[in-house]
Coordinates of C-alpha atoms and ligand atoms in Angstrom, one line a residue:
X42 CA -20.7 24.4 -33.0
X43 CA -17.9 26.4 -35.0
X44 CA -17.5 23.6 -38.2
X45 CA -13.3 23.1 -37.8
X46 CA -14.3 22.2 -34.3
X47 CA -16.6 19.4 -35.7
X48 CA -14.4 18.5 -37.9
X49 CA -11.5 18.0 -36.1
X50 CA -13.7 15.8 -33.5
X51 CA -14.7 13.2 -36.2
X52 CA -10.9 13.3 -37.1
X53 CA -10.1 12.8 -33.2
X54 CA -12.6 10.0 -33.3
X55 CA -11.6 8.6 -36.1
X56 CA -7.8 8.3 -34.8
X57 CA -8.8 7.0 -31.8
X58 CA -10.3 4.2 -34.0
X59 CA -7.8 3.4 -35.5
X60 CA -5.5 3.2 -32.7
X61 CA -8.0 0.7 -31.1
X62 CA -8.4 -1.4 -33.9
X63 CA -4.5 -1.4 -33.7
X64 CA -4.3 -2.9 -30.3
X65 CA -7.0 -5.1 -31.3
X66 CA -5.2 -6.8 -34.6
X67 CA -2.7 -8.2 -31.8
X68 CA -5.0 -10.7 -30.9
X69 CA -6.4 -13.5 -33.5
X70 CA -9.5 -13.2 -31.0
X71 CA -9.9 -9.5 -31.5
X72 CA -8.6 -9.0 -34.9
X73 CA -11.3 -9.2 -37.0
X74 CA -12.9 -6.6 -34.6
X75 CA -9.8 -4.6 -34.6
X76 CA -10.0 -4.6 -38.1
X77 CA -13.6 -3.5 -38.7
X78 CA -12.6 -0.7 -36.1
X79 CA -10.5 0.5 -38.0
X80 CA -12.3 0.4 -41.4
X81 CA -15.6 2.6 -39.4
X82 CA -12.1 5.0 -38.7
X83 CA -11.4 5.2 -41.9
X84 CA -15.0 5.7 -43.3
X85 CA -15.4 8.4 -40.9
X86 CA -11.8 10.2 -42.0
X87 CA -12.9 10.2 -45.7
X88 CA -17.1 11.3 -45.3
X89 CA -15.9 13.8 -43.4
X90 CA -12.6 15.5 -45.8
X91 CA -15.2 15.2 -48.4
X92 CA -17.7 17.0 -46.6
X93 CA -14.8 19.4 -45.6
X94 CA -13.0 20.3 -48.6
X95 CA -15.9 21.3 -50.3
X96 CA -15.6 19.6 -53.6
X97 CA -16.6 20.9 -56.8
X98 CA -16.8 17.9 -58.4
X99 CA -17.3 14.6 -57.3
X100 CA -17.6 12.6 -60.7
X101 CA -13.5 11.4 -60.5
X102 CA -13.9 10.9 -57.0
X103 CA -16.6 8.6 -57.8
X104 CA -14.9 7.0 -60.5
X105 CA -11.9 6.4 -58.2
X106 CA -14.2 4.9 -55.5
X107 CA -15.8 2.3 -57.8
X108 CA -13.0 1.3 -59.3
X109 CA -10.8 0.9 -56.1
X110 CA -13.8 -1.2 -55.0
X111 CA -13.9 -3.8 -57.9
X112 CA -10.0 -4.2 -58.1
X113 CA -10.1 -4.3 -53.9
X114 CA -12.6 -6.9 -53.8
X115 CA -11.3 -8.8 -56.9
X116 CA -7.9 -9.0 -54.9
X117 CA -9.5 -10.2 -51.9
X118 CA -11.2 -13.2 -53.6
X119 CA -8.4 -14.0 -56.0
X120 CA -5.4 -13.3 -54.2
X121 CA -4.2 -16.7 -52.9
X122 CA -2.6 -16.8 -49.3
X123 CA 1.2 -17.7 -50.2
X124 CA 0.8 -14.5 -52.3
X125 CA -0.2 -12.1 -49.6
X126 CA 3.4 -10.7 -49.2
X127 CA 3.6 -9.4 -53.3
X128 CA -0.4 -8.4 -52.3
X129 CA 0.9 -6.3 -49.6
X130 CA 4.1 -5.0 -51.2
X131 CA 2.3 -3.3 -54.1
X132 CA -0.6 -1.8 -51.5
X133 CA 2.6 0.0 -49.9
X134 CA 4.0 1.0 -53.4
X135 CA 0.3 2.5 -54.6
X136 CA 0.5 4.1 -51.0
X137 CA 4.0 5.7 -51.9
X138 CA 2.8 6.3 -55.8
X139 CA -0.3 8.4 -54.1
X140 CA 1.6 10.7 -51.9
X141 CA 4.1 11.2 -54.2
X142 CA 1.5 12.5 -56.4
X143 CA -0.1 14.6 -53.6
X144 CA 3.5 16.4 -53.1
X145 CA 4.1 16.5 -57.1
X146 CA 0.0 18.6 -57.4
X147 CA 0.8 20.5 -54.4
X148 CA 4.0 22.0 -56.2
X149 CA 1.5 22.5 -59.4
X150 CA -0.4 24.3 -57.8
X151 CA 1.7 26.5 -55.6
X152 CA 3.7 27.1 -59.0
X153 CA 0.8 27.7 -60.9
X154 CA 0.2 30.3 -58.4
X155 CA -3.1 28.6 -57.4
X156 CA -2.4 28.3 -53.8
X157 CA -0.2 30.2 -51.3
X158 CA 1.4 28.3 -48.5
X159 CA 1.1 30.5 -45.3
X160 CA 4.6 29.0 -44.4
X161 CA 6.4 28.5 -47.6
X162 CA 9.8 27.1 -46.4
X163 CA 7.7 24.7 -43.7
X164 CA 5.1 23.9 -46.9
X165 CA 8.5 23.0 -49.7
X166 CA 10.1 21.1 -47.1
X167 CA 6.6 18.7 -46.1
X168 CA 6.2 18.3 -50.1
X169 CA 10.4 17.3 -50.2
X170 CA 9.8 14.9 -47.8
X171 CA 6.1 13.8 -49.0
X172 CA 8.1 13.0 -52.8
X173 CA 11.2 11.7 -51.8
X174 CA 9.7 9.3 -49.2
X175 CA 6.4 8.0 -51.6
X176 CA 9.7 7.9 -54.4
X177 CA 11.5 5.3 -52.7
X178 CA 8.8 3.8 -51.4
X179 CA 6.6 3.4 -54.8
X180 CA 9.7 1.9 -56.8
X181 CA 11.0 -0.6 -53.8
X182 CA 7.9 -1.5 -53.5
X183 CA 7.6 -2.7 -56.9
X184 CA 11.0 -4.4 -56.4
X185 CA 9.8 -6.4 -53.8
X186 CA 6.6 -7.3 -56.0
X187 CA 8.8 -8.4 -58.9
X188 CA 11.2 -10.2 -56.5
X189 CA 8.7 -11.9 -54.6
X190 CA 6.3 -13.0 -57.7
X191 CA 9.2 -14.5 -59.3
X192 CA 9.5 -11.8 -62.1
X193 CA 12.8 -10.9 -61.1
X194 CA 15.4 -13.1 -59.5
X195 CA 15.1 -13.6 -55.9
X196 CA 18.8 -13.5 -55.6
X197 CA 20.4 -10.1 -53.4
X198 CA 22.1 -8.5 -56.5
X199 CA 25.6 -6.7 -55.2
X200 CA 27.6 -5.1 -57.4
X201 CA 31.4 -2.7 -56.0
X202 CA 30.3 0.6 -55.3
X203 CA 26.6 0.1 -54.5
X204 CA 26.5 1.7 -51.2
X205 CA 28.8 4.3 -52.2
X206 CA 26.6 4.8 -55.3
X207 CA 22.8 5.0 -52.9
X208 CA 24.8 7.5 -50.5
X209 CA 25.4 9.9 -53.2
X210 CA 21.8 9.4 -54.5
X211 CA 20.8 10.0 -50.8
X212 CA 23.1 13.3 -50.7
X213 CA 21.9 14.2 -54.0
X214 CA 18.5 14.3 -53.0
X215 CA 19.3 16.1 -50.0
X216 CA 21.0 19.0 -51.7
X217 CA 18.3 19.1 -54.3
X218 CA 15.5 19.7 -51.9
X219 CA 17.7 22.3 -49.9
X220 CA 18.0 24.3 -53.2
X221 CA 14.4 23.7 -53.6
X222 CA 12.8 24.9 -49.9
X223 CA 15.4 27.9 -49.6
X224 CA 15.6 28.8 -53.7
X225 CA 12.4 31.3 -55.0
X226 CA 13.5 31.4 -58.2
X227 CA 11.0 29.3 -60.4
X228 CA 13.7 27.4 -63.0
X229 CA 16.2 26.4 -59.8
X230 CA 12.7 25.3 -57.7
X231 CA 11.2 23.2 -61.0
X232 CA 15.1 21.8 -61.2
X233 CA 15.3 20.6 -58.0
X234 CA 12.3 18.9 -57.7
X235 CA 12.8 17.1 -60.6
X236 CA 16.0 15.9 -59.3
X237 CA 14.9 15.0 -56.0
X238 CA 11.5 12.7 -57.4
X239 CA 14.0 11.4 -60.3
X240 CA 16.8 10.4 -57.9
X241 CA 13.9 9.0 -54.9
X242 CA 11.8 6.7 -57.8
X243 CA 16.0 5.8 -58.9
X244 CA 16.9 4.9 -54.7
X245 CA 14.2 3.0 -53.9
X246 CA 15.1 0.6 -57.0
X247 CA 18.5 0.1 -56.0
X248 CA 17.8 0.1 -52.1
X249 CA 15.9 -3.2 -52.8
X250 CA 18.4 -4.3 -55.1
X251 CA 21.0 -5.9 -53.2
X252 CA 18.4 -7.6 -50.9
X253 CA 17.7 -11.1 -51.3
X254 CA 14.0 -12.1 -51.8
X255 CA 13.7 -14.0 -48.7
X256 CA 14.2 -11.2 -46.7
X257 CA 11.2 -8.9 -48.5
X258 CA 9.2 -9.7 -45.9
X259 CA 11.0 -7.5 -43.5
X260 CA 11.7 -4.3 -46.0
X261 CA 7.8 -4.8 -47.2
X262 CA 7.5 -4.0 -43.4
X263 CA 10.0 -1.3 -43.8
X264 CA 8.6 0.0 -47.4
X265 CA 5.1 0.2 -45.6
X266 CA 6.5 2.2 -42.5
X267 CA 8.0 4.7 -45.7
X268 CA 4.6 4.5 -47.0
X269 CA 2.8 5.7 -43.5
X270 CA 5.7 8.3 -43.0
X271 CA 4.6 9.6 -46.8
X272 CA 1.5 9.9 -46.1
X273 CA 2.2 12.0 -42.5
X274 CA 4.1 14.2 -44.2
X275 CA 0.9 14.8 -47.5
X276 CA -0.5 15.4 -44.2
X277 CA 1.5 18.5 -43.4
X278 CA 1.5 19.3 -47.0
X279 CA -2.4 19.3 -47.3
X280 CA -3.0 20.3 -43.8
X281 CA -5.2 17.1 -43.0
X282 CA -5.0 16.3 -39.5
X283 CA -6.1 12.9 -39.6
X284 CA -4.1 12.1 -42.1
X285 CA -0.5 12.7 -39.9
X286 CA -2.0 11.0 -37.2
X287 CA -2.8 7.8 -39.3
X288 CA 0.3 8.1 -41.4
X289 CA 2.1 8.0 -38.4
X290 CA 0.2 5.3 -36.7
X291 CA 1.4 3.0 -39.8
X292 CA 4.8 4.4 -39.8
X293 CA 5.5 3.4 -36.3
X294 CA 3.7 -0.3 -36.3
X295 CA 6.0 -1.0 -39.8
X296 CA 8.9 0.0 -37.4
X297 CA 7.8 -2.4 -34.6
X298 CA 6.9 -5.1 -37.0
X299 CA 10.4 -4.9 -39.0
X300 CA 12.2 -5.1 -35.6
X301 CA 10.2 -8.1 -34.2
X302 CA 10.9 -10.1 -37.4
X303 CA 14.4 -8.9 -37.5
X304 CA 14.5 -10.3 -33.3
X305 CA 13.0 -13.1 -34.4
X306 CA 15.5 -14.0 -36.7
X307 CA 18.5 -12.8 -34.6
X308 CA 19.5 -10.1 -37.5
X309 CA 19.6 -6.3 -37.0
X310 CA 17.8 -3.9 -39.2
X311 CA 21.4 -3.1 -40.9
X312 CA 22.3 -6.3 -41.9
X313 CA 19.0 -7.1 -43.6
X314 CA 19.3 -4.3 -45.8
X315 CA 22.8 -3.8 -46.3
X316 CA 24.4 -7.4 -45.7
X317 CA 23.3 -9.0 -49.5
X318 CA 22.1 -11.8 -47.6
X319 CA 20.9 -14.7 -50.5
X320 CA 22.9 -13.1 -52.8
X321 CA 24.7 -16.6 -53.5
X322 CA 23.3 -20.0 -52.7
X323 CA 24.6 -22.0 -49.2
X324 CA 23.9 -25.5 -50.1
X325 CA 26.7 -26.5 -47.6
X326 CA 26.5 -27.0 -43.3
X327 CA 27.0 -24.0 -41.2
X328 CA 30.9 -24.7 -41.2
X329 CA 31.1 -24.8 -44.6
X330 CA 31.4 -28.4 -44.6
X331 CA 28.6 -30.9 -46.0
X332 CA 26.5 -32.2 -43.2
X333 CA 27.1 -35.7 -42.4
X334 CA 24.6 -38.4 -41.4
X335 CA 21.5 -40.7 -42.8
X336 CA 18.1 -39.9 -43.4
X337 CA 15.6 -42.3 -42.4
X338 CA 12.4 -42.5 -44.7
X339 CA 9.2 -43.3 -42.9
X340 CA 5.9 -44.2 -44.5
X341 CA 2.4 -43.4 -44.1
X342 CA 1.9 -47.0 -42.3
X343 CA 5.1 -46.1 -39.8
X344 CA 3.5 -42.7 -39.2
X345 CA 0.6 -43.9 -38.2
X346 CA 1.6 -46.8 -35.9
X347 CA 4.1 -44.0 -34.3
X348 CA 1.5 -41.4 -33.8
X349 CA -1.4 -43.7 -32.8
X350 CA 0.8 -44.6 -29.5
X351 CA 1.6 -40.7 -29.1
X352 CA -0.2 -39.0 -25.9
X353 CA 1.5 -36.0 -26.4
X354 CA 1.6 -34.4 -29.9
X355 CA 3.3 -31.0 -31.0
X356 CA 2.6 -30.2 -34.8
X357 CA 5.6 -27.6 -36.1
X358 CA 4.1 -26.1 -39.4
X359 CA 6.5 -23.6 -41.8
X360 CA 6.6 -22.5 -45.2
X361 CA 6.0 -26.1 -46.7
X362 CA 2.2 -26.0 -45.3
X363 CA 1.5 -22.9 -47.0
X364 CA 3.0 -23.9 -50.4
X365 CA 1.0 -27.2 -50.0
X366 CA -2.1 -25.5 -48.4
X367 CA -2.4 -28.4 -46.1
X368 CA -3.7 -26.1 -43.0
X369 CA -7.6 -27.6 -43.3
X370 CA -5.9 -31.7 -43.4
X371 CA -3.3 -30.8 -40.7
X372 CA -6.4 -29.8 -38.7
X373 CA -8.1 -33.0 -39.2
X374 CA -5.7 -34.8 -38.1
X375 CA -5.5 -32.9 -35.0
X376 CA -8.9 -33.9 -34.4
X377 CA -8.2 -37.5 -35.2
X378 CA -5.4 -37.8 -33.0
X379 CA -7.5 -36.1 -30.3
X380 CA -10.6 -38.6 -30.5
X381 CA -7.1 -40.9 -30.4
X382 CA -6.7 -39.6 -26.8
X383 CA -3.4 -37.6 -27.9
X384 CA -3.0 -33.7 -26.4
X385 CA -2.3 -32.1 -29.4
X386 CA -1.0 -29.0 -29.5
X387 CA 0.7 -26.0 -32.8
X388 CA 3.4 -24.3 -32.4
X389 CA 4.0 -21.0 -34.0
X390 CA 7.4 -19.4 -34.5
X391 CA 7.4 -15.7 -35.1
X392 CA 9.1 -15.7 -38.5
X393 CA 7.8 -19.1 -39.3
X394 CA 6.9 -19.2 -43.6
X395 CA 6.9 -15.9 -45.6
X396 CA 5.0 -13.1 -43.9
X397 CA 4.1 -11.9 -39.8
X398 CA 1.8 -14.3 -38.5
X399 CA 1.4 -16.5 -41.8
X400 CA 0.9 -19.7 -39.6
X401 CA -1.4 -18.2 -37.4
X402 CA -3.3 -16.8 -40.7
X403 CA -3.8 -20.2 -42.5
X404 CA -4.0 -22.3 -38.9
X405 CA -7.0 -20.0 -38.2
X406 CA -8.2 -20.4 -41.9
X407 CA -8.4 -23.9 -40.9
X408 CA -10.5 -22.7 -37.7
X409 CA -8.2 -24.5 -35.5
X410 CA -9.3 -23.6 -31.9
X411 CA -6.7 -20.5 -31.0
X412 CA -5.5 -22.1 -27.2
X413 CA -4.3 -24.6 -29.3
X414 CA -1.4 -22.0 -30.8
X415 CA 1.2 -22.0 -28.5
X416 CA 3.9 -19.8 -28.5
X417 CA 7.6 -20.4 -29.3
X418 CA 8.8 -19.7 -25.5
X419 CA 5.9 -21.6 -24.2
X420 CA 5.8 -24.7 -26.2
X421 CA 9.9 -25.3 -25.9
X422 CA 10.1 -26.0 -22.3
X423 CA 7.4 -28.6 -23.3
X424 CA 9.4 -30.3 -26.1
X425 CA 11.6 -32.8 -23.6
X426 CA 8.2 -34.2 -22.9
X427 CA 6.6 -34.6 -26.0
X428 CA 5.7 -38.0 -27.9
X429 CA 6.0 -37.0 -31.5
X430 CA 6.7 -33.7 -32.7
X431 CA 5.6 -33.4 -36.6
X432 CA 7.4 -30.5 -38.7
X433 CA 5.0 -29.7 -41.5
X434 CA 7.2 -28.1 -44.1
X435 CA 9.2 -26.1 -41.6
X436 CA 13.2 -26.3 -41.9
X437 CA 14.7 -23.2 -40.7
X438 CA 12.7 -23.0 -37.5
X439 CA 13.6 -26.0 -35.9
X440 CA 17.4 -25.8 -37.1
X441 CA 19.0 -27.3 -33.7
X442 CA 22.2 -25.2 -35.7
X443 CA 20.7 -21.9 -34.6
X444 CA 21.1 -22.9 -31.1
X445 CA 24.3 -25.3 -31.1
X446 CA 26.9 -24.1 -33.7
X447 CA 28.5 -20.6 -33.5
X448 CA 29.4 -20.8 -37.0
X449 CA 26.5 -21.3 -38.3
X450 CA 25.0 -18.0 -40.3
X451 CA 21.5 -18.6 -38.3
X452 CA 23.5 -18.6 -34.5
X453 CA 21.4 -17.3 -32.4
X454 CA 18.3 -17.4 -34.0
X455 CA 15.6 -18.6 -31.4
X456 CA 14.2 -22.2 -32.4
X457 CA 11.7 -24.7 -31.8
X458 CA 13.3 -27.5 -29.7
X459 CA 11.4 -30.1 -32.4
X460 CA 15.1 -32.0 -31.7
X461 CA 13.9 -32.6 -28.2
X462 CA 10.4 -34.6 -28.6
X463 CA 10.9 -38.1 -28.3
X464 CA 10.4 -38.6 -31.9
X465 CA 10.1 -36.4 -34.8
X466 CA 8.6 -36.9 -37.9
X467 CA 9.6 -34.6 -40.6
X468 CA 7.0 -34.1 -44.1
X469 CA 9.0 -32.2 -46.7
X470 CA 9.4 -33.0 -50.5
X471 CA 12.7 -33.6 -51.1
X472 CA 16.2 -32.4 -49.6
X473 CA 15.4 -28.8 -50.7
X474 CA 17.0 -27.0 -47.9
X475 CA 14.8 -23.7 -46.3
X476 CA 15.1 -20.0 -46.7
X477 CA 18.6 -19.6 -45.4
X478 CA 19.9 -22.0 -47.7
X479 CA 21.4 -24.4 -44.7
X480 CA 21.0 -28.0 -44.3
X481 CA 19.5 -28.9 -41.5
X482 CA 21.2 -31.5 -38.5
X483 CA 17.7 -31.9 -37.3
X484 CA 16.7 -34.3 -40.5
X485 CA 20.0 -36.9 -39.3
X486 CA 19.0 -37.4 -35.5
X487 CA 18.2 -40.7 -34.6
X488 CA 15.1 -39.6 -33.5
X489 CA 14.1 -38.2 -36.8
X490 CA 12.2 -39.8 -39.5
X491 CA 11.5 -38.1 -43.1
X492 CA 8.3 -38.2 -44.1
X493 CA 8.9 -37.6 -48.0
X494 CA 6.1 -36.0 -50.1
X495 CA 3.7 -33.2 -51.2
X496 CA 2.8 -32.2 -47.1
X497 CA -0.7 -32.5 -47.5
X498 CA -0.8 -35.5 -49.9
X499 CA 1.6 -37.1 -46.8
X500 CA -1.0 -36.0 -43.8
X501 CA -4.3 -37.1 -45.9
X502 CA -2.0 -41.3 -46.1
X503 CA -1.7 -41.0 -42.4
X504 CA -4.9 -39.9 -42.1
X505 CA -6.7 -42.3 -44.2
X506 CA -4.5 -45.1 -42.2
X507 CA -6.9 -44.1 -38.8
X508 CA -9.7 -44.2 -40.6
X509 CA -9.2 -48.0 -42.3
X510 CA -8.4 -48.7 -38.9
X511 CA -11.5 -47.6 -37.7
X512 CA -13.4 -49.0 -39.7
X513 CA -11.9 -53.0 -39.3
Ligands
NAP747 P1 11.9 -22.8 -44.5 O1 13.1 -22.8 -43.7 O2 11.8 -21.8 -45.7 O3 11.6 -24.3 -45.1 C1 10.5 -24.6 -45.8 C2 10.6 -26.1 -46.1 O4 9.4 -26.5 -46.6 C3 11.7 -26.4 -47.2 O5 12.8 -27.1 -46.6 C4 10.9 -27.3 -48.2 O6 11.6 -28.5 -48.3 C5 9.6 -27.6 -47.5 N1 8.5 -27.6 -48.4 C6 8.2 -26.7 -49.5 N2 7.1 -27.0 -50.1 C7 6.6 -28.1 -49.5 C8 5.4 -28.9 -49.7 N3 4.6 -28.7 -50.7 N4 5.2 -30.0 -48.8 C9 6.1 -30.2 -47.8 N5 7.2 -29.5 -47.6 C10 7.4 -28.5 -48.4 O7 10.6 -22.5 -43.7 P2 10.4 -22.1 -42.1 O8 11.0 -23.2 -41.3 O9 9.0 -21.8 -42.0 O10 11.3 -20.9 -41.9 C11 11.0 -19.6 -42.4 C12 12.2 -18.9 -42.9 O11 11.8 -17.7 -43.6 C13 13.2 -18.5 -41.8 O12 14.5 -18.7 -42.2 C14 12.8 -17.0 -41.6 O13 13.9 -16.3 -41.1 C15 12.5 -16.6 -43.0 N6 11.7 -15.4 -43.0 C16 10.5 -15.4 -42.5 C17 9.8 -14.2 -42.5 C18 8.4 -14.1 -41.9 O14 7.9 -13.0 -41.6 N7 7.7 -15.2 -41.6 C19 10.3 -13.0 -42.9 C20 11.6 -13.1 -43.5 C21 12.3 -14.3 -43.6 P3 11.5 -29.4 -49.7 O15 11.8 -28.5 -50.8 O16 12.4 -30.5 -49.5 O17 10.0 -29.8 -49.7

């Protein structure tokens, strides 16, 4: 068989791999699966480019695989789950670093007169594209790493001008790379490209810049989309087939992702990035005006005599249970409520914590059986009917606001009807008020009791409360 034809066949397997393993990631009972899938994809993509490129040399590429390997799995055992997001956001910025760097040797060599595109205008314009897109992508990236580790302030930095200023960068950049596909004069090309990489690494540091930290989780979704349409277009540049279908296989899922979470939280796409949203705190109500009401402490005693009567039990978990890591304690209780004769059930918000799917993540950490997850839409109609619902560090996503108050900055943002159980008990620390900043009308109902406290310190009282009971 003729060898491109081989080739492209593993590269045809190897996309149909990957799109498998796609479809397979959204299901928890399939991911894992999906995921290997997608890693035999991979494998096959890169044994076969080697094979195909004929490489001279193979000590850097060797170097480059063992050391990828050590920091990989160093990452994977050290990096804790509250800090996937940063984890993610600088994958997508070395992603971005390594196209650019495709684009910038591609111009090398072409300059060096080392290679000689069969298309030169098609070839300048793929290698434009390939550097400004890995440009932005590389230094947002690392925006959203410094924002989201806490090495920069989380708060959306606006300044007059700012979108006037990224629009002439954008134009800039856009002039710069016509002068440099239709130019053949060697000073105006090396020029030009130096402008466009300068003025991409410069956007993507100010694109990030007026976007407040707790919306990173929707532009790392965006940044990796970037970093997928990068690597389609070192695709074009290098003529690798399987690397335009993958780099658009990430492109698009980064697009589907940042619209889901952008649904979920009733936003659009243009007001994430351009609204400065978190750019000042919003300690106050919706309407501007401090929220009025009592909050009624409960104890781990109260808890307990409240729950152990409860037949029907809905456990809310946000962004508190991953701070406190108290997935594996919430689960036991569960359990203890169940040998209790309680029907307990989870549910999961879309955008509940910090990243896509972070509840499901740590829930399933906690091997809590998945028919037990129910689904926003599913578990509301249920609410009316429910004992006890019990909010595990969740704020935001069970804002009755979102529903009732048109005022409110979060109108419209589907909830969990936690207000609607028969009794709620609430675990958080303190008064600290959620992502959005808003107080929250659910902690004042009369049904509501605050449960004050570290989350899983709070769940391991109630917990040891059923077993001193079971053991008198
Ligand atoms: P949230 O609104 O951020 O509230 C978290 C609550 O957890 C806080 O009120 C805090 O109160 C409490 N907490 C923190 N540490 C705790 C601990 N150790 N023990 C107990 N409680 C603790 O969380 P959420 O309800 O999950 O909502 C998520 C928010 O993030 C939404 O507004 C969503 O739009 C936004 N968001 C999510 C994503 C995503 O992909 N998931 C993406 C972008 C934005 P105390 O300080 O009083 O303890």
């Amino acid at each position: 068989m003729n060898r491109e034809i081989l080739i492209n066949s593993a590269y045809i397997i190897a996309s149909g791999l990957f799109i498998v393993g796609l479809k397979m990631l959204g299901r928890q009972a399939t991911a894992r699966k999906g995921n290997l899938l997608s890693g035999v994809g991979m494998l096959i993509a890169i044994v076969v480019t080697l094979l195909d490129r004929q490489v001279i040399n193979f000590t850097w590429i060797v170097v480059g695989l063992v050391a990828g390997t050590v920091i990989g799995l160093a990452c994977a055992r050290l990096v804790k789950m509250t800090a996937m997001p940063e984890m993610v956001a600088l994958l997508n910025g070395l992603g971005g670093l390594a196209s650019l760097i495709v684009g910038a040797a591609e111009f090398m060599r072409i300059r060096i007169g080392e290679s000689i595109p069969e298309h030169p205008a098609f070839t300048a314009g793929a290698i434009f594209l390939t550097v400004v897109i890995g440009g932005v992508t590389f230094t947002g990236s690392v925006y959203a790493f410094c924002k989201l580790a806490e090495w920069l302030s989380g708060r959306a930095v606006l300044f007059t001008g700012q979108h006037m200023i990224n629009g002439a960068m954008v134009l800039g950049m856009v002039a710069a790379g016509l002068g440099y596909v239709v130019s053949g004069d060697p000073g105006v090309t090396l020029v030009a490209f130096l402008v466009f990489t300068i003025l991409s690494l410069v956007l993507g540091w100010t694109m990030v810049m007026p976007i407040g930290g707790g919306d990173m989780p929707v532009v790392i979704a965006m940044l990796n989309s970037l970093s997928g349409l990068a690597a389609c277009a070192a695709g074009f540049v290098i003529s690798n087939n399987v690397l335009v279908v993958a780099g658009c296989l990430v492109g698009t899922s980064g697009v589907i992702l940042s619209i889901i979470m952008c649904r979920a939280m009733n936003r659009s796409i243009g007001n994430v990035v351009f609204s400065g949203f978190g750019s000042k705190p919003a300690a106050m109500s919706n309407d501007g005006t401090a929220v009025q009401g009592e909050l009624k402490p409960i104890f781990a005693e109260g808890t307990f005599s409240v729950l152990e009567a409860a037949r029907q039990v809905v456990f809310i978990p946000g962004y508190g249970m991953a701070v406190s890591q108290a997935q594996h304690v919430v689960r036991e209780l569960a359990e203890v409520l169940e040998e209790n004769g309680a029907d307990v059930r989870f549910a999961i918000h879309p955008v509940a914590g910090r990243m896509p799917g972070h509840m499901n993540v740590l829930l399933a950490e906690a091997d809590v059986p998945y028919e037990q997850l129910v689904e926003m839409d599913t578990i509301n109609p249920l609410m009316p009917t429910t004992d006890v619902a019990i909010v595990i560090g969740a704020n935001d996503v069970v804002n009755p606001a979102a529903a009732r108050d048109k005022s409110s900055p979060i109108y419209g943002m589907p909830i969990i009807k936690a207000h609607e159980a028969r009794t709620v008990i609430c675990l958080k620390r303190g008064k600290g008020a959620g992502f959005s900043g808003l107080e929250n009308q659910l902690f004042l109902l009369p049904n509501s009791r605050m449960l004050y406290g570290d989350a899983k310190s709070s769940l391991q009282a109630v917990i040891a409360e059923f077993k001193s009971l079971a053991s008198t």
